[in-house]
Amino acid sequence: MDFQAGILQDGSPMESLEKQLICPICLEMFSKPVVILPCQHNLCRKCANDIFQAANPYWQSRGSLISGGRFRCPSCRHEVLLDRHGVYGLQRNLLVENIIDIYKQECSSRPLKKGEHPMCKEHEDERINIYCVTCEVPTCSMCKVFGAHKDCEVAPLQTVFQGQKTELNNCISMLVAGNDRIQTIISQLEDSCQSTEENSEAAKRELCARFDALAALLEEKKSELLQRISQEQGDKTAFIQSLICQYKEQLEKSSRLVETAIQAAEETGGAAFLMGTGTHISMLPLPRIVEASKGGRLEKIEQGYESMDAFSVSLDHLTEAVRALDFDPAEEDEEYFDGEEEEVEE
């Protein structure tokens, strides 16, 4: 108690203490009960409840099945999470309440000094105690009776003060609630931005995987078709090579027959030629030479046998299909996006 008395002895510490006891919402001294937020800042319970109701407009109609809500501290913007009891679940700050009681007792016991209340400039001994509604300025009673405001409409100063203070508090509550909603929208937009980046990377990976699979399939199909062409090439060249060997063998035999026949034709003795007493005529029957002179009877290839036109592949339809590749239209996503824009505008 000695410590409190030491604080309240001087006017400057008194003003400092009063500033510490002002609610940041209603801008008045904390009213009982005072609640302490998780960030250690204090609020009047009524002010805290006003902020909470503004940030959670449907909380009262939710029922007990829904667990609480959230709002942001007006001093530090720290997010306060509440359970199903709402503001009434916050802890009361009894220390601040006791300090307020001591402060009010000390203020009530101190005499009011002349300089502590605004005085009228026209009537120096008169205090400002009424409000001129017509001119919208505070004034004194003498100004209303004899002065510049005698024909104006006036109202009690305290009444006007309380009315404007209430209006200001309501505006502050609305601003705080609006800031909280804006912060919520910003958080949602930031989450949407991060989700967009993650979904884009996933879509890129999926697209690359699909094109890689398509490229692998095309490569596999190309290898298969090349293998078939190589197989056909091997079969045809093997057959042609076998024919070449047969014709070379026949050519060699025919050349030997020609040589033998020439030697036989050089025989001058008719009897010897016909009786086969010459050197080579006995080895070369005439029917065989006649048969060889008629040409070979080996197999031949058909015209165009060497052509590989049968293995021509048309890829025009695939080319057009690849050029026509595009993403599937997502009508549901477009409708959802339009709905998001309307919500943000509201």
Coordinates of C-alpha atoms in Angstrom, one line a residue:
M1 CA 0.0 0.0 0.0
D2 CA 2.9 2.3 0.6
F3 CA 4.1 1.7 -2.9
Q4 CA 0.7 2.7 -4.3
A5 CA 0.6 5.9 -2.2
G6 CA 4.1 6.8 -3.5
I7 CA 2.9 6.4 -7.0
L8 CA -0.2 8.6 -6.5
Q9 CA 1.5 11.5 -4.8
D10 CA 2.7 13.3 -7.9
G11 CA 0.5 14.4 -10.8
S12 CA 2.9 13.1 -13.5
P13 CA 2.9 9.5 -12.1
M14 CA -0.8 9.7 -11.8
E15 CA -1.2 10.5 -15.4
S16 CA 1.2 7.7 -16.4
L17 CA -0.8 5.3 -14.3
E18 CA -4.0 6.5 -15.8
K19 CA -2.6 5.9 -19.3
Q20 CA -1.8 2.3 -18.3
L21 CA -5.3 1.7 -17.2
I22 CA -7.0 2.9 -20.4
C23 CA -8.7 0.2 -22.5
P24 CA -7.5 0.4 -26.2
I25 CA -11.1 -0.2 -27.4
C26 CA -13.3 2.2 -25.5
L27 CA -10.5 4.5 -24.6
E28 CA -11.8 4.7 -21.0
M29 CA -10.5 3.2 -17.8
F30 CA -11.0 -0.5 -17.6
S31 CA -14.4 -1.5 -16.3
K32 CA -14.8 -4.6 -14.2
P33 CA -14.3 -7.4 -15.0
V34 CA -11.0 -7.0 -16.8
V35 CA -9.8 -10.0 -18.9
I36 CA -6.2 -10.8 -19.7
L37 CA -5.4 -12.1 -23.2
P38 CA -2.8 -14.8 -23.9
C39 CA -0.5 -12.0 -25.2
Q40 CA -0.7 -10.4 -21.7
H41 CA -2.7 -7.4 -22.9
N42 CA -5.9 -6.4 -21.0
L43 CA -9.4 -5.5 -22.2
C44 CA -12.7 -4.8 -20.7
R45 CA -14.8 -7.9 -20.9
K46 CA -17.5 -6.0 -22.7
C47 CA -15.0 -4.6 -25.3
A48 CA -13.4 -8.1 -25.7
N49 CA -16.9 -9.5 -26.2
D50 CA -17.8 -6.8 -28.8
I51 CA -14.6 -7.6 -30.8
F52 CA -15.3 -11.3 -30.5
Q53 CA -18.9 -10.9 -31.7
A54 CA -17.9 -8.7 -34.6
A55 CA -15.2 -11.2 -35.7
N56 CA -17.6 -14.2 -35.2
P57 CA -21.1 -12.8 -36.1
Y58 CA -22.7 -16.3 -36.2
W59 CA -21.3 -17.5 -32.9
Q60 CA -24.4 -17.1 -30.9
S61 CA -26.5 -19.2 -33.2
R62 CA -24.0 -22.0 -33.5
G63 CA -24.9 -23.7 -30.2
S64 CA -22.7 -25.7 -27.9
L65 CA -21.5 -28.2 -30.5
I66 CA -19.2 -25.6 -32.0
S67 CA -16.0 -24.9 -30.0
G68 CA -15.4 -21.2 -29.7
G69 CA -13.9 -18.8 -32.2
R70 CA -11.1 -16.4 -32.6
F71 CA -10.2 -12.7 -32.9
R72 CA -7.1 -10.6 -32.8
C73 CA -5.7 -8.5 -30.0
P74 CA -6.2 -4.8 -30.9
S75 CA -2.8 -3.9 -29.3
C76 CA -0.5 -6.4 -30.9
R77 CA -2.7 -8.2 -33.5
H78 CA -2.0 -11.6 -31.8
E79 CA -4.6 -14.1 -32.6
V80 CA -6.7 -15.2 -29.6
L81 CA -8.4 -18.6 -29.7
L82 CA -11.4 -19.1 -27.5
D83 CA -13.2 -22.2 -26.4
R84 CA -17.0 -22.7 -26.4
H85 CA -17.4 -20.3 -23.4
G86 CA -16.2 -17.4 -25.6
V87 CA -14.9 -14.3 -23.8
Y88 CA -16.2 -15.7 -20.5
G89 CA -13.5 -18.4 -20.7
L90 CA -10.7 -15.8 -20.4
Q91 CA -9.0 -15.2 -17.1
R92 CA -9.8 -12.1 -15.1
N93 CA -7.0 -9.7 -14.2
L94 CA -7.7 -9.1 -10.5
L95 CA -4.5 -7.1 -10.0
V96 CA -5.5 -4.5 -12.5
E97 CA -9.0 -4.3 -11.0
N98 CA -7.5 -3.7 -7.6
I99 CA -5.2 -1.0 -9.0
I100 CA -8.3 0.7 -10.6
D101 CA -10.1 0.7 -7.3
I102 CA -7.2 2.3 -5.5
Y103 CA -6.8 4.8 -8.3
K104 CA -10.5 5.8 -8.2
Q105 CA -10.4 6.1 -4.4
E106 CA -7.3 8.4 -4.6
C107 CA -8.9 10.5 -7.3
S108 CA -12.1 11.0 -5.4
S109 CA -10.2 12.0 -2.3
R110 CA -8.2 14.7 -4.1
P111 CA -9.7 18.2 -4.4
L112 CA -10.3 19.4 -7.9
K113 CA -7.9 22.1 -8.9
K114 CA -9.0 25.1 -11.0
G115 CA -6.6 24.3 -13.8
E116 CA -7.8 20.7 -14.1
H117 CA -11.1 21.6 -15.8
P118 CA -11.4 23.6 -19.1
M119 CA -12.5 27.2 -18.4
C120 CA -14.4 29.5 -20.8
K121 CA -12.2 32.1 -22.6
E122 CA -15.0 34.7 -22.5
H123 CA -15.9 34.1 -18.9
E124 CA -12.7 33.1 -17.1
D125 CA -14.5 32.1 -13.9
E126 CA -16.9 29.8 -15.7
R127 CA -16.2 26.2 -16.5
I128 CA -17.1 24.6 -19.8
N129 CA -20.2 22.6 -18.8
I130 CA -22.6 22.6 -21.8
Y131 CA -22.4 21.8 -25.5
C132 CA -23.8 24.1 -28.3
V133 CA -25.5 21.7 -30.7
T134 CA -25.9 24.5 -33.3
C135 CA -22.3 25.6 -33.4
E136 CA -20.9 22.1 -32.4
V137 CA -18.6 23.5 -29.7
P138 CA -18.5 23.2 -25.9
T139 CA -19.2 26.4 -24.0
C140 CA -20.3 27.7 -20.6
S141 CA -23.6 28.6 -19.1
M142 CA -22.9 32.3 -19.2
C143 CA -22.4 32.1 -23.0
K144 CA -25.8 30.5 -23.3
V145 CA -27.5 33.1 -21.2
F146 CA -25.7 36.3 -22.2
G147 CA -23.1 35.4 -24.7
A148 CA -22.7 34.3 -28.3
H149 CA -24.8 31.1 -27.9
K150 CA -27.9 32.6 -26.3
D151 CA -30.0 31.8 -29.4
C152 CA -28.4 28.4 -30.0
E153 CA -29.6 24.9 -29.0
V154 CA -27.5 23.4 -26.3
A155 CA -27.3 20.1 -24.5
P156 CA -25.6 18.8 -21.3
L157 CA -21.9 18.4 -22.0
Q158 CA -21.8 14.9 -20.3
T159 CA -24.7 13.7 -22.5
V160 CA -23.0 14.8 -25.7
F161 CA -19.7 13.4 -24.5
Q162 CA -21.2 10.0 -23.7
G163 CA -23.1 9.9 -27.0
Q164 CA -20.0 10.7 -29.1
K165 CA -17.9 8.4 -27.0
T166 CA -20.3 5.5 -27.5
E167 CA -20.4 6.3 -31.3
L168 CA -16.6 6.3 -31.3
N169 CA -16.4 3.0 -29.5
N170 CA -18.8 1.5 -32.0
C171 CA -16.7 2.7 -34.9
I172 CA -13.6 1.4 -33.2
S173 CA -15.2 -2.0 -32.8
M174 CA -16.3 -2.0 -36.4
L175 CA -12.8 -1.0 -37.6
V176 CA -11.2 -3.7 -35.4
A177 CA -13.7 -6.3 -36.7
G178 CA -13.1 -5.2 -40.3
N179 CA -9.4 -5.4 -39.8
D180 CA -9.7 -8.9 -38.5
R181 CA -11.8 -9.9 -41.5
I182 CA -9.3 -8.3 -43.8
Q183 CA -6.5 -10.2 -42.1
T184 CA -8.5 -13.4 -42.4
I185 CA -8.9 -12.8 -46.1
I186 CA -5.2 -12.0 -46.5
S187 CA -4.4 -15.3 -44.7
Q188 CA -6.7 -17.2 -47.0
L189 CA -5.2 -15.5 -50.1
E190 CA -1.7 -16.3 -48.9
D191 CA -2.8 -19.9 -48.4
S192 CA -4.4 -19.9 -51.9
C193 CA -1.2 -18.6 -53.4
Q194 CA 0.9 -21.3 -51.7
S195 CA -1.6 -24.0 -52.7
T196 CA -1.5 -22.6 -56.3
E197 CA 2.3 -22.9 -56.4
E198 CA 2.2 -26.5 -55.0
N199 CA -0.6 -27.5 -57.4
S200 CA 1.2 -26.0 -60.3
E201 CA 4.4 -28.0 -59.5
A202 CA 2.3 -31.2 -59.2
A203 CA 0.6 -30.5 -62.5
K204 CA 4.0 -29.9 -64.2
R205 CA 5.3 -33.1 -62.8
E206 CA 2.2 -35.0 -64.0
L207 CA 2.4 -33.4 -67.4
C208 CA 6.1 -34.3 -67.8
A209 CA 5.4 -37.9 -66.7
R210 CA 2.7 -38.3 -69.3
F211 CA 4.8 -36.9 -72.1
D212 CA 7.8 -39.0 -71.0
A213 CA 5.5 -42.1 -71.0
L214 CA 4.3 -41.1 -74.5
A215 CA 7.8 -40.6 -75.7
A216 CA 8.8 -44.0 -74.3
L217 CA 5.9 -45.6 -76.1
L218 CA 6.8 -43.9 -79.4
E219 CA 10.4 -45.0 -78.9
E220 CA 9.3 -48.6 -78.2
K221 CA 7.0 -48.6 -81.3
K222 CA 9.8 -47.2 -83.4
S223 CA 12.2 -49.9 -82.3
E224 CA 9.5 -52.5 -83.1
L225 CA 8.9 -51.2 -86.6
L226 CA 12.6 -50.9 -87.3
Q227 CA 13.1 -54.5 -86.2
R228 CA 10.4 -55.6 -88.6
I229 CA 12.0 -53.7 -91.5
S230 CA 15.4 -55.2 -90.6
Q231 CA 13.8 -58.7 -90.5
E232 CA 12.3 -58.2 -93.9
Q233 CA 15.6 -56.8 -95.2
G234 CA 17.5 -59.8 -93.9
D235 CA 15.0 -62.2 -95.5
K236 CA 15.1 -60.6 -98.9
T237 CA 18.9 -60.1 -99.0
A238 CA 19.4 -63.7 -97.9
F239 CA 17.2 -64.9 -100.7
I240 CA 18.8 -62.7 -103.3
Q241 CA 22.3 -63.8 -102.1
S242 CA 21.3 -67.5 -102.5
L243 CA 20.1 -66.8 -106.0
I244 CA 23.4 -65.1 -106.8
C245 CA 25.3 -68.1 -105.6
Q246 CA 23.2 -70.4 -107.7
Y247 CA 23.6 -68.3 -110.8
K248 CA 27.4 -68.1 -110.2
E249 CA 27.6 -71.8 -109.9
Q250 CA 25.6 -72.3 -113.1
L251 CA 27.8 -69.7 -114.8
E252 CA 30.9 -71.6 -113.8
K253 CA 29.5 -74.9 -115.1
S254 CA 28.3 -73.2 -118.3
S255 CA 31.8 -71.7 -118.8
R256 CA 33.4 -75.1 -118.5
L257 CA 30.9 -76.6 -121.0
V258 CA 31.7 -73.7 -123.4
E259 CA 35.4 -74.4 -123.1
T260 CA 34.9 -78.2 -123.6
A261 CA 32.5 -77.6 -126.5
I262 CA 35.1 -75.3 -128.2
Q263 CA 37.7 -77.9 -127.9
A264 CA 35.4 -80.5 -129.3
A265 CA 34.4 -78.2 -132.2
E266 CA 38.1 -78.0 -133.2
E267 CA 38.2 -81.8 -134.0
T268 CA 38.8 -82.2 -137.7
G269 CA 38.2 -85.8 -138.1
G270 CA 34.6 -86.5 -138.7
A271 CA 34.8 -90.2 -137.7
A272 CA 36.7 -89.4 -134.6
F273 CA 34.3 -86.6 -133.7
L274 CA 31.2 -88.8 -134.1
M275 CA 32.8 -91.8 -132.5
G276 CA 33.9 -89.8 -129.5
T277 CA 37.5 -90.7 -129.9
G278 CA 38.7 -87.1 -129.4
T279 CA 40.2 -85.8 -126.2
H280 CA 37.0 -84.2 -124.7
I281 CA 34.1 -85.3 -126.8
S282 CA 33.7 -88.5 -124.8
M283 CA 33.2 -86.3 -121.7
L284 CA 30.7 -84.0 -123.3
P285 CA 27.5 -85.6 -124.6
L286 CA 25.9 -83.4 -127.2
P287 CA 22.4 -83.4 -125.5
R288 CA 23.9 -81.9 -122.4
I289 CA 25.5 -79.1 -124.4
V290 CA 22.2 -78.5 -126.2
E291 CA 20.4 -78.4 -122.9
A292 CA 22.9 -75.9 -121.4
S293 CA 22.7 -73.7 -124.4
K294 CA 19.0 -73.2 -123.8
G295 CA 19.6 -71.2 -120.6
G296 CA 19.2 -72.0 -117.0
R297 CA 15.9 -72.8 -115.2
L298 CA 16.8 -71.2 -111.9
E299 CA 14.3 -69.2 -109.8
K300 CA 14.0 -65.5 -110.5
I301 CA 12.8 -62.6 -108.3
E302 CA 9.7 -60.7 -109.3
Q303 CA 9.8 -57.1 -110.4
G304 CA 9.7 -54.7 -107.5
Y305 CA 10.9 -57.4 -105.1
E306 CA 13.5 -55.1 -103.6
S307 CA 10.9 -52.4 -102.8
M308 CA 10.1 -51.7 -99.1
D309 CA 7.1 -49.5 -99.7
A310 CA 4.9 -51.8 -97.6
F311 CA 6.7 -50.6 -94.5
S312 CA 5.7 -47.0 -95.0
V313 CA 3.9 -45.4 -91.9
S314 CA 1.7 -42.4 -92.0
L315 CA 2.0 -40.2 -88.9
D316 CA -0.1 -37.3 -90.1
H317 CA -3.1 -38.1 -87.8
L318 CA -0.7 -38.4 -84.9
T319 CA 0.9 -35.1 -85.8
E320 CA -2.5 -33.4 -85.9
A321 CA -3.5 -35.0 -82.6
V322 CA -0.3 -33.8 -80.9
R323 CA -0.8 -30.3 -82.2
A324 CA -4.4 -30.4 -80.9
L325 CA -3.3 -31.4 -77.4
D326 CA -4.7 -29.0 -74.8
F327 CA -5.8 -29.0 -71.2
D328 CA -9.3 -30.3 -70.4
P329 CA -11.8 -27.5 -69.7
A330 CA -12.5 -27.2 -66.0
E331 CA -16.0 -25.5 -65.8
E332 CA -16.3 -26.3 -62.1
D333 CA -13.1 -24.6 -61.3
E334 CA -14.1 -21.5 -63.2
E335 CA -17.4 -21.3 -61.3
Y336 CA -15.6 -21.7 -58.0
F337 CA -13.2 -18.9 -59.0
D338 CA -16.1 -16.6 -59.9
G339 CA -17.6 -17.3 -56.5
E340 CA -14.4 -16.5 -54.7
E341 CA -14.2 -13.1 -56.5
E342 CA -17.8 -12.3 -55.5
E343 CA -17.0 -13.2 -51.9
V344 CA -13.8 -11.0 -51.9
E345 CA -15.8 -8.1 -53.3
E346 CA -18.4 -8.4 -50.6

